[in-house]
Amino acid sequence: MKQQSCRLCKGRLQTILSLGDMPLVNYFPIEKEIGQERKYPLTLCVCRSCSLVQLDYIVSPDKIFPVYHYESGASKPLVVHLEQMVEGAITMFGLKKGSKVLDIGANDGSSLMYLKKKGMKGLGVEPGKNIVKLARERGIQMVEGFFTKKLAKTIHKKHGLFDALFATHMLANVVDLHDFMEGIKLVLAPKGVIVLEVGDVEEMIQKVQFDAIYHEHYSYFSLASLTKLLEEHGLKIVRAEKNPFHGGSIRIFAKHDGFKTQDSRFKKREGRPLGKKNYQEFAEKVGEFRKEFRAFFKKNKGKIIVGYGAPAKAVTLLNYCGIGKKEIQLIIDTTTAKQGRVMPGVHIPIVFEEKLREIKPDYCILFAWNYKKEIVPKLQRVLPKTTKIIIPHKKYTTKR
Ligand code: TMP
Ligand code: ZN
């Protein structure tokens, strides 16, 4: 459904970039389902009033999340990142044995496993039926559904208030931001802390990471837009950090209003606000990326080219660039749920990591480029010396 106004302030939207019609990125079809994928317009906009970057065409979350092939546990660096986040909250906000924690968008329970190890009482909320099942099999208590004000009321009735709420890389996936925040207010204990991490839109624009754009990312936050949203709901950011995760992320710690900001310098960490020129440059560079990416395959026709990693962002990148199984023979991914399936829209088969030892490609494109530090050494160990590893975006870092 096309949105007429901003999801945060109802202001007017201005188009930054249209990527055309795209399939959903976290449902990987089986052979039999090929060609049945629905495609929806994917257009990035910015609000003229509050500057929140967002999509203007909304695919209902009911179409996206109930069967979801993304598993946090499939990426070891992500598990480490989540564990470090929990450790940070323990040190800075005094979480301890017996503390009650709600993980919103808990996925397969990777954070909650660690919290449990630390003696805390964890509860997860997650809409993905198959993912909830996985988490329950790991002994994690889960509520299946989208976190809304309505669900928060039910959770509150049954479980009371929580000392900490975690919401990691999921706020972008929330359609009704105000309803979500009202839910947060309902279940957060008076002295409780919210730990929230989102992708940083400034990094996305500066580094031309257009592959972070997909239908389930309804909003793209900066520290400024995040602050505005929280403040509107009587929540105060007491600490903010930036980290390089997923190409650049913002992590904030927030409390009910009335608490003092621990870290008064955080506002200075906000870069210069993005302007029209930045968005124009971004759109142009995305077009250049497509041209050069396509030229690479033309030049290397007949060579064996494979991909490593079948993340959501590879679906955007490949579909936008129009690169499919004629150009890329297969893609390797460690996610059990994705193996034996194909890339949405472009139908490149996804195979087990073990396959790496059998293939002798000329090129291996690292689509999970956000984990390059961990994956490149692995590829160098296993692939023949003659295989060239290609990392998208490496040359696309621009300065403001
Ligand atoms: P993400 O960037 O959205 O977290 O997705 C990363 C994808 O890459 C996910 O499908 C798991 C996959 N992956 C591997 O196949 N091997 C690896 O070593 C890592 C870290 C991730
Ligand atoms: Zn707005």
Tab-separated table of C-alpha atoms and ligand atoms in Angstrom:
chain	number	residue	atom	x	y	z
A	1	MET	CA	0.000	0.000	0.000
A	2	LYS	CA	1.367	3.415	-0.961
A	3	GLN	CA	1.834	5.799	1.955
A	4	GLN	CA	0.892	9.400	1.469
A	5	SER	CA	2.744	10.780	4.478
A	6	CYS	CA	5.573	10.232	6.965
A	7	ARG	CA	5.157	7.390	9.483
A	8	LEU	CA	6.649	9.531	12.208
A	9	CYS	CA	5.185	13.037	11.750
A	10	LYS	CA	2.716	12.856	8.823
A	11	GLY	CA	4.925	15.234	6.820
A	12	ARG	CA	5.292	15.104	3.023
A	13	LEU	CA	7.578	12.511	1.473
A	14	GLN	CA	10.161	13.131	-1.205
A	15	THR	CA	11.592	10.315	-3.358
A	16	ILE	CA	15.320	9.597	-3.050
A	17	LEU	CA	15.614	6.482	-5.183
A	18	SER	CA	13.383	3.928	-6.828
A	19	LEU	CA	14.759	0.396	-7.137
A	20	GLY	CA	11.809	-0.913	-9.161
A	21	ASP	CA	9.681	-3.926	-8.290
A	22	MET	CA	11.407	-6.310	-5.881
A	23	PRO	CA	10.557	-9.640	-4.268
A	24	LEU	CA	10.498	-10.122	-0.495
A	25	VAL	CA	13.953	-10.828	0.890
A	26	ASN	CA	13.502	-13.319	3.692
A	27	TYR	CA	11.405	-15.981	2.056
A	28	PHE	CA	13.603	-18.223	-0.063
A	29	PRO	CA	11.487	-20.258	-2.510
A	30	ILE	CA	11.922	-23.947	-3.240
A	31	GLU	CA	12.284	-24.982	-6.916
A	32	LYS	CA	8.549	-25.606	-7.242
A	33	GLU	CA	7.722	-22.071	-6.129
A	34	ILE	CA	9.981	-20.387	-8.671
A	35	GLY	CA	8.179	-17.668	-10.554
A	36	GLN	CA	5.409	-17.427	-7.999
A	37	GLU	CA	7.124	-14.724	-5.951
A	38	ARG	CA	5.189	-11.495	-5.802
A	39	LYS	CA	7.058	-8.279	-6.417
A	40	TYR	CA	6.321	-4.896	-4.916
A	41	PRO	CA	7.642	-1.372	-5.622
A	42	LEU	CA	10.702	-0.478	-3.564
A	43	THR	CA	11.184	3.267	-3.248
A	44	LEU	CA	13.261	5.124	-0.683
A	45	CYS	CA	11.927	8.507	0.444
A	46	VAL	CA	12.724	11.157	2.996
A	47	CYS	CA	10.243	13.205	5.020
A	48	ARG	CA	10.459	16.913	4.220
A	49	SER	CA	9.533	17.823	7.789
A	50	CYS	CA	11.314	15.427	10.167
A	51	SER	CA	13.922	13.897	7.780
A	52	LEU	CA	13.058	10.299	8.597
A	53	VAL	CA	14.161	8.144	5.672
A	54	GLN	CA	11.496	5.538	4.868
A	55	LEU	CA	9.758	3.479	2.202
A	56	ASP	CA	6.610	4.848	0.677
A	57	TYR	CA	5.160	1.485	-0.366
A	58	ILE	CA	4.277	-0.699	2.573
A	59	VAL	CA	4.035	-4.463	2.236
A	60	SER	CA	1.965	-5.666	5.168
A	61	PRO	CA	4.077	-7.348	7.879
A	62	ASP	CA	1.673	-10.305	7.750
A	63	LYS	CA	3.043	-11.057	4.287
A	64	ILE	CA	6.662	-10.823	5.417
A	65	PHE	CA	7.288	-12.200	8.863
A	66	PRO	CA	5.191	-15.300	9.595
A	67	VAL	CA	7.575	-17.569	7.618
A	68	TYR	CA	11.013	-16.069	7.961
A	69	HIS	CA	14.268	-17.661	6.854
A	70	TYR	CA	16.663	-15.455	8.814
A	71	GLU	CA	18.348	-17.086	11.814
A	72	SER	CA	20.659	-15.029	14.038
A	73	GLY	CA	22.450	-18.185	15.152
A	74	ALA	CA	23.649	-18.838	11.578
A	75	SER	CA	26.137	-15.947	11.868
A	76	LYS	CA	28.693	-16.437	14.628
A	77	PRO	CA	29.849	-12.791	14.558
A	78	LEU	CA	26.258	-11.718	15.145
A	79	VAL	CA	25.987	-14.002	18.172
A	80	VAL	CA	29.221	-12.506	19.549
A	81	HIS	CA	27.871	-8.997	18.896
A	82	LEU	CA	24.644	-9.791	20.751
A	83	GLU	CA	26.557	-11.257	23.680
A	84	GLN	CA	28.729	-8.152	23.902
A	85	MET	CA	25.607	-6.018	23.867
A	86	VAL	CA	24.196	-7.975	26.811
A	87	GLU	CA	27.529	-7.630	28.652
A	88	GLY	CA	27.436	-3.854	28.070
A	89	ALA	CA	23.957	-3.647	29.590
A	90	ILE	CA	25.086	-5.729	32.567
A	91	THR	CA	28.063	-3.483	33.284
A	92	MET	CA	26.430	-0.139	32.640
A	93	PHE	CA	22.914	-0.708	33.888
A	94	GLY	CA	23.369	-3.208	36.684
A	95	LEU	CA	21.467	-6.123	35.151
A	96	LYS	CA	22.056	-9.178	37.291
A	97	LYS	CA	20.929	-12.671	38.198
A	98	GLY	CA	17.148	-12.656	38.386
A	99	SER	CA	16.677	-9.494	36.264
A	100	LYS	CA	13.717	-9.727	33.927
A	101	VAL	CA	14.461	-9.090	30.278
A	102	LEU	CA	12.164	-8.882	27.255
A	103	ASP	CA	13.794	-9.369	23.851
A	104	ILE	CA	11.599	-7.888	21.136
A	105	GLY	CA	12.318	-9.448	17.744
A	106	ALA	CA	14.180	-12.207	19.574
A	107	ASN	CA	14.574	-14.312	16.426
A	108	ASP	CA	16.018	-17.734	17.351
A	109	GLY	CA	16.737	-16.657	20.950
A	110	SER	CA	20.484	-16.066	20.483
A	111	SER	CA	20.575	-13.099	22.952
A	112	LEU	CA	18.242	-14.830	25.389
A	113	MET	CA	20.436	-17.954	25.496
A	114	TYR	CA	23.245	-15.758	26.777
A	115	LEU	CA	20.996	-13.915	29.247
A	116	LYS	CA	19.847	-17.264	30.553
A	117	LYS	CA	23.449	-18.355	31.044
A	118	LYS	CA	23.896	-15.233	33.167
A	119	GLY	CA	20.953	-16.245	35.375
A	120	MET	CA	18.464	-13.678	34.052
A	121	LYS	CA	14.839	-14.363	33.287
A	122	GLY	CA	14.228	-13.846	29.611
A	123	LEU	CA	11.152	-13.730	27.425
A	124	GLY	CA	11.212	-13.342	23.644
A	125	VAL	CA	8.675	-11.851	21.238
A	126	GLU	CA	8.888	-12.854	17.608
A	127	PRO	CA	6.386	-13.087	14.728
A	128	GLY	CA	8.168	-15.802	12.708
A	129	LYS	CA	6.358	-19.083	13.444
A	130	ASN	CA	9.261	-21.257	12.288
A	131	ILE	CA	11.749	-19.092	14.192
A	132	VAL	CA	9.706	-19.213	17.415
A	133	LYS	CA	9.740	-22.992	17.138
A	134	LEU	CA	13.544	-22.959	16.854
A	135	ALA	CA	13.884	-20.740	19.932
A	136	ARG	CA	11.488	-22.899	21.962
A	137	GLU	CA	13.477	-25.991	21.024
A	138	ARG	CA	16.466	-24.227	22.620
A	139	GLY	CA	14.482	-23.872	25.846
A	140	ILE	CA	13.622	-20.179	25.445
A	141	GLN	CA	10.246	-18.845	26.563
A	142	MET	CA	8.635	-17.110	23.592
A	143	VAL	CA	5.500	-15.175	22.708
A	144	GLU	CA	4.571	-15.477	19.042
A	145	GLY	CA	3.424	-12.235	17.456
A	146	PHE	CA	4.242	-8.645	16.568
A	147	PHE	CA	5.064	-6.409	19.509
A	148	THR	CA	2.199	-3.899	19.601
A	149	LYS	CA	0.532	-1.957	22.375
A	150	LYS	CA	-2.134	-4.655	22.453
A	151	LEU	CA	0.385	-7.478	22.843
A	152	ALA	CA	2.308	-5.441	25.428
A	153	LYS	CA	-0.867	-5.296	27.544
A	154	THR	CA	-1.179	-9.087	27.419
A	155	ILE	CA	2.500	-9.562	28.261
A	156	HIS	CA	2.223	-7.094	31.133
A	157	LYS	CA	-0.771	-8.918	32.571
A	158	LYS	CA	1.003	-12.249	32.497
A	159	HIS	CA	4.633	-11.326	33.184
A	160	GLY	CA	4.555	-7.884	34.833
A	161	LEU	CA	7.240	-5.250	34.181
A	162	PHE	CA	10.746	-5.803	32.789
A	163	ASP	CA	14.108	-4.466	34.010
A	164	ALA	CA	15.430	-4.359	30.470
A	165	LEU	CA	14.033	-4.438	26.962
A	166	PHE	CA	16.221	-5.370	24.006
A	167	ALA	CA	15.274	-4.503	20.440
A	168	THR	CA	18.130	-5.278	18.098
A	169	HIS	CA	17.923	-4.426	14.416
A	170	MET	CA	14.166	-4.685	14.430
A	171	LEU	CA	12.816	-1.133	14.807
A	172	ALA	CA	13.251	-0.573	11.077
A	173	ASN	CA	10.815	-3.470	10.613
A	174	VAL	CA	8.026	-1.855	12.659
A	175	VAL	CA	5.157	-0.312	10.706
A	176	ASP	CA	3.429	1.621	13.496
A	177	LEU	CA	6.270	3.240	15.416
A	178	HIS	CA	4.027	5.157	17.823
A	179	ASP	CA	2.022	2.083	18.796
A	180	PHE	CA	5.302	0.186	19.338
A	181	MET	CA	6.636	2.897	21.662
A	182	GLU	CA	3.394	2.931	23.630
A	183	GLY	CA	3.854	-0.806	24.118
A	184	ILE	CA	7.403	-0.231	25.365
A	185	LYS	CA	6.161	2.302	27.932
A	186	LEU	CA	3.690	-0.277	29.245
A	187	VAL	CA	6.176	-3.054	30.012
A	188	LEU	CA	9.278	-1.084	31.050
A	189	ALA	CA	9.837	-1.001	34.829
A	190	PRO	CA	10.165	2.520	36.347
A	191	LYS	CA	13.957	2.192	36.524
A	192	GLY	CA	14.222	-0.132	33.544
A	193	VAL	CA	16.431	0.352	30.489
A	194	ILE	CA	15.783	-0.105	26.779
A	195	VAL	CA	18.682	-1.266	24.647
A	196	LEU	CA	17.957	-0.472	21.043
A	197	GLU	CA	20.207	-0.951	18.033
A	198	VAL	CA	19.417	0.118	14.476
A	199	GLY	CA	21.308	0.519	11.202
A	200	ASP	CA	22.668	4.060	10.786
A	201	VAL	CA	21.138	5.721	7.740
A	202	GLU	CA	24.009	8.204	7.503
A	203	GLU	CA	26.435	5.338	6.968
A	204	MET	CA	24.091	3.707	4.480
A	205	ILE	CA	23.908	6.884	2.398
A	206	GLN	CA	27.590	7.793	2.646
A	207	LYS	CA	28.821	4.289	1.869
A	208	VAL	CA	26.201	3.676	-0.826
A	209	GLN	CA	24.942	0.552	0.928
A	210	PHE	CA	21.735	0.495	-1.100
A	211	ASP	CA	21.401	-3.237	-0.461
A	212	ALA	CA	20.163	-2.390	3.057
A	213	ILE	CA	16.969	-1.193	1.363
A	214	TYR	CA	14.235	-3.811	1.316
A	215	HIS	CA	10.535	-4.014	2.032
A	216	GLU	CA	10.787	-5.104	5.637
A	217	HIS	CA	12.970	-2.100	6.451
A	218	TYR	CA	10.160	0.419	6.585
A	219	SER	CA	12.296	3.126	8.304
A	220	TYR	CA	16.017	4.072	8.189
A	221	PHE	CA	17.073	5.895	11.350
A	222	SER	CA	19.643	8.473	12.304
A	223	LEU	CA	20.393	9.336	15.915
A	224	ALA	CA	18.309	12.494	15.410
A	225	SER	CA	15.161	10.709	14.171
A	226	LEU	CA	15.516	8.017	16.827
A	227	THR	CA	15.802	10.666	19.543
A	228	LYS	CA	12.714	12.446	18.229
A	229	LEU	CA	10.670	9.239	18.277
A	230	LEU	CA	11.704	8.292	21.812
A	231	GLU	CA	11.243	11.793	23.209
A	232	GLU	CA	7.739	11.990	21.797
A	233	HIS	CA	6.930	9.014	23.990
A	234	GLY	CA	8.531	10.263	27.181
A	235	LEU	CA	11.648	8.158	26.794
A	236	LYS	CA	15.068	9.633	27.302
A	237	ILE	CA	18.282	8.472	25.681
A	238	VAL	CA	20.827	8.188	28.472
A	239	ARG	CA	23.631	6.861	26.343
A	240	ALA	CA	24.299	6.545	22.627
A	241	GLU	CA	27.065	4.762	20.784
A	242	LYS	CA	27.933	4.116	17.159
A	243	ASN	CA	29.492	0.838	16.087
A	244	PRO	CA	30.541	-0.650	12.727
A	245	PHE	CA	28.109	-3.587	12.849
A	246	HIS	CA	26.076	-4.228	9.653
A	247	GLY	CA	28.075	-1.486	7.913
A	248	GLY	CA	27.351	1.094	10.653
A	249	SER	CA	24.903	0.968	13.552
A	250	ILE	CA	23.585	3.161	16.342
A	251	ARG	CA	23.014	1.682	19.803
A	252	ILE	CA	21.097	3.666	22.354
A	253	PHE	CA	20.179	3.074	25.966
A	254	ALA	CA	16.988	4.814	27.061
A	255	LYS	CA	14.878	5.155	30.192
A	256	HIS	CA	11.584	6.676	31.192
A	257	ASP	CA	11.875	10.459	31.180
A	258	GLY	CA	13.233	11.953	34.376
A	259	PHE	CA	16.536	10.071	34.308
A	260	LYS	CA	19.745	11.963	33.741
A	261	THR	CA	21.731	11.450	30.562
A	262	GLN	CA	24.898	9.569	31.504
A	263	ASP	CA	26.710	10.587	28.411
A	264	SER	CA	26.176	14.228	27.566
A	265	ARG	CA	28.542	14.080	24.598
A	266	PHE	CA	26.371	11.819	22.500
A	267	LYS	CA	24.651	14.635	20.643
A	268	LYS	CA	28.015	15.762	19.299
A	269	ARG	CA	28.494	12.339	17.774
A	270	GLU	CA	25.671	12.997	15.364
A	271	GLY	CA	27.173	13.916	11.994
A	272	ARG	CA	25.994	16.816	9.899
A	273	PRO	CA	22.379	16.112	8.895
A	274	LEU	CA	22.060	14.599	5.444
A	275	GLY	CA	20.819	16.975	2.782
A	276	LYS	CA	19.365	16.904	-0.712
A	277	LYS	CA	22.844	16.783	-2.266
A	278	ASN	CA	23.774	13.665	-0.278
A	279	TYR	CA	20.634	11.881	-1.406
A	280	GLN	CA	21.161	12.870	-5.035
A	281	GLU	CA	24.752	11.659	-4.945
A	282	PHE	CA	23.622	8.425	-3.328
A	283	ALA	CA	21.066	7.763	-6.076
A	284	GLU	CA	23.644	8.481	-8.791
A	285	LYS	CA	26.226	6.184	-7.206
A	286	VAL	CA	23.681	3.385	-6.914
A	287	GLY	CA	23.097	3.680	-10.677
A	288	GLU	CA	26.875	3.567	-11.275
A	289	PHE	CA	27.185	0.499	-9.083
A	290	ARG	CA	24.626	-1.317	-11.217
A	291	LYS	CA	26.408	-0.413	-14.443
A	292	GLU	CA	29.805	-1.541	-13.177
A	293	PHE	CA	28.455	-4.702	-11.579
A	294	ARG	CA	26.778	-5.756	-14.817
A	295	ALA	CA	29.924	-4.896	-16.809
A	296	PHE	CA	31.936	-7.226	-14.555
A	297	PHE	CA	29.804	-10.212	-15.564
A	298	LYS	CA	29.900	-9.288	-19.215
A	299	LYS	CA	33.682	-9.129	-19.096
A	300	ASN	CA	33.931	-12.451	-17.277
A	301	LYS	CA	31.454	-14.460	-19.328
A	302	GLY	CA	32.315	-18.157	-19.174
A	303	LYS	CA	34.185	-17.870	-15.856
A	304	ILE	CA	33.009	-19.715	-12.749
A	305	ILE	CA	31.495	-17.126	-10.435
A	306	VAL	CA	29.900	-18.022	-7.097
A	307	GLY	CA	28.555	-16.015	-4.181
A	308	TYR	CA	29.160	-16.319	-0.454
A	309	GLY	CA	26.276	-15.409	1.836
A	310	ALA	CA	22.593	-15.197	0.916
A	311	PRO	CA	21.572	-12.297	3.176
A	312	ALA	CA	18.490	-10.196	2.502
A	313	LYS	CA	20.748	-7.508	1.071
A	314	ALA	CA	21.951	-9.865	-1.679
A	315	VAL	CA	18.338	-10.183	-2.824
A	316	THR	CA	18.115	-6.416	-3.307
A	317	LEU	CA	21.546	-6.178	-4.907
A	318	LEU	CA	21.044	-9.028	-7.397
A	319	ASN	CA	17.468	-8.177	-8.330
A	320	TYR	CA	18.252	-4.504	-8.815
A	321	CYS	CA	21.330	-5.302	-10.913
A	322	GLY	CA	19.499	-8.020	-12.870
A	323	ILE	CA	22.083	-10.721	-12.146
A	324	GLY	CA	20.846	-14.322	-11.907
A	325	LYS	CA	21.814	-17.942	-12.316
A	326	LYS	CA	23.265	-17.405	-15.790
A	327	GLU	CA	25.943	-15.269	-14.214
A	328	ILE	CA	26.314	-16.793	-10.719
A	329	GLN	CA	26.313	-20.586	-10.458
A	330	LEU	CA	25.516	-20.918	-6.754
A	331	ILE	CA	25.559	-19.120	-3.436
A	332	ILE	CA	26.840	-20.573	-0.179
A	333	ASP	CA	25.103	-19.855	3.124
A	334	THR	CA	25.291	-21.327	6.629
A	335	THR	CA	21.554	-20.862	7.359
A	336	THR	CA	19.917	-24.293	7.447
A	337	ALA	CA	16.532	-22.861	6.422
A	338	LYS	CA	17.962	-21.290	3.233
A	339	GLN	CA	19.856	-24.330	1.963
A	340	GLY	CA	18.302	-26.242	-0.901
A	341	ARG	CA	16.257	-23.148	-1.777
A	342	VAL	CA	16.868	-20.381	-4.308
A	343	MET	CA	17.454	-16.631	-4.169
A	344	PRO	CA	14.122	-14.797	-4.427
A	345	GLY	CA	13.587	-13.267	-7.866
A	346	VAL	CA	16.872	-14.391	-9.447
A	347	HIS	CA	16.723	-18.087	-8.527
A	348	ILE	CA	20.397	-18.811	-7.906
A	349	PRO	CA	20.593	-22.060	-5.873
A	350	ILE	CA	21.751	-21.834	-2.239
A	351	VAL	CA	24.050	-24.573	-1.001
A	352	PHE	CA	25.838	-25.748	2.171
A	353	GLU	CA	29.160	-24.324	3.218
A	354	GLU	CA	30.827	-27.722	2.684
A	355	LYS	CA	30.389	-27.156	-1.049
A	356	LEU	CA	33.201	-24.590	-0.809
A	357	ARG	CA	35.746	-27.406	-0.747
A	358	GLU	CA	34.492	-28.883	-4.020
A	359	ILE	CA	34.243	-25.792	-6.162
A	360	LYS	CA	37.119	-24.023	-7.788
A	361	PRO	CA	35.618	-20.703	-8.823
A	362	ASP	CA	37.421	-17.916	-10.634
A	363	TYR	CA	35.535	-15.374	-8.522
A	364	CYS	CA	33.699	-15.500	-5.211
A	365	ILE	CA	31.492	-12.491	-4.428
A	366	LEU	CA	31.029	-11.832	-0.742
A	367	PHE	CA	27.399	-10.745	-0.421
A	368	ALA	CA	27.596	-10.928	3.396
A	369	TRP	CA	30.223	-8.158	3.202
A	370	ASN	CA	29.338	-6.970	6.719
A	371	TYR	CA	31.092	-10.062	8.065
A	372	LYS	CA	34.163	-9.742	5.832
A	373	LYS	CA	36.586	-9.788	8.770
A	374	GLU	CA	35.379	-13.239	9.732
A	375	ILE	CA	34.541	-14.677	6.332
A	376	VAL	CA	37.492	-13.610	4.150
A	377	PRO	CA	40.091	-15.615	6.162
A	378	LYS	CA	37.763	-18.627	5.964
A	379	LEU	CA	37.470	-18.251	2.183
A	380	GLN	CA	41.206	-17.804	1.811
A	381	ARG	CA	41.787	-21.045	3.700
A	382	VAL	CA	39.368	-23.117	1.696
A	383	LEU	CA	39.304	-21.669	-1.831
A	384	PRO	CA	42.134	-22.160	-4.334
A	385	LYS	CA	44.729	-19.381	-4.402
A	386	THR	CA	43.588	-18.469	-7.898
A	387	THR	CA	40.055	-17.537	-6.754
A	388	LYS	CA	39.542	-13.789	-6.482
A	389	ILE	CA	37.318	-12.578	-3.658
A	390	ILE	CA	35.130	-9.608	-4.515
A	391	ILE	CA	33.672	-7.375	-1.820
A	392	PRO	CA	30.823	-5.111	-2.949
A	393	HIS	CA	30.974	-1.495	-1.729
A	394	LYS	CA	34.658	-1.561	-0.916
A	395	LYS	CA	35.399	1.157	-3.430
A	396	TYR	CA	32.161	3.003	-2.824
A	397	THR	CA	33.088	4.938	0.273
A	398	THR	CA	32.382	8.618	-0.211
A	399	LYS	CA	33.130	11.575	2.006
A	400	ARG	CA	30.697	14.291	2.983
B	1	TMP	P1	22.924	-10.573	7.666
B	1	TMP	O1	24.043	-9.766	7.104
B	1	TMP	O2	21.575	-10.032	7.286
B	1	TMP	O3	23.075	-10.811	9.139
B	1	TMP	O4	22.977	-12.007	6.949
B	1	TMP	C1	24.165	-12.750	6.864
B	1	TMP	C2	23.953	-14.006	6.032
B	1	TMP	O5	25.211	-14.606	5.796
B	1	TMP	C3	23.092	-15.066	6.711
B	1	TMP	O6	22.250	-15.659	5.731
B	1	TMP	C4	24.105	-16.072	7.234
B	1	TMP	C5	25.229	-15.956	6.238
B	1	TMP	N1	26.566	-16.267	6.765
B	1	TMP	C6	27.274	-17.333	6.197
B	1	TMP	O7	26.784	-17.997	5.289
B	1	TMP	N2	28.516	-17.622	6.703
B	1	TMP	C7	29.110	-16.902	7.694
B	1	TMP	O8	30.229	-17.203	8.104
B	1	TMP	C8	28.365	-15.784	8.265
B	1	TMP	C9	28.957	-14.948	9.333
B	1	TMP	C10	27.108	-15.512	7.745
B	2	ZN	ZN	8.288	13.072	9.201
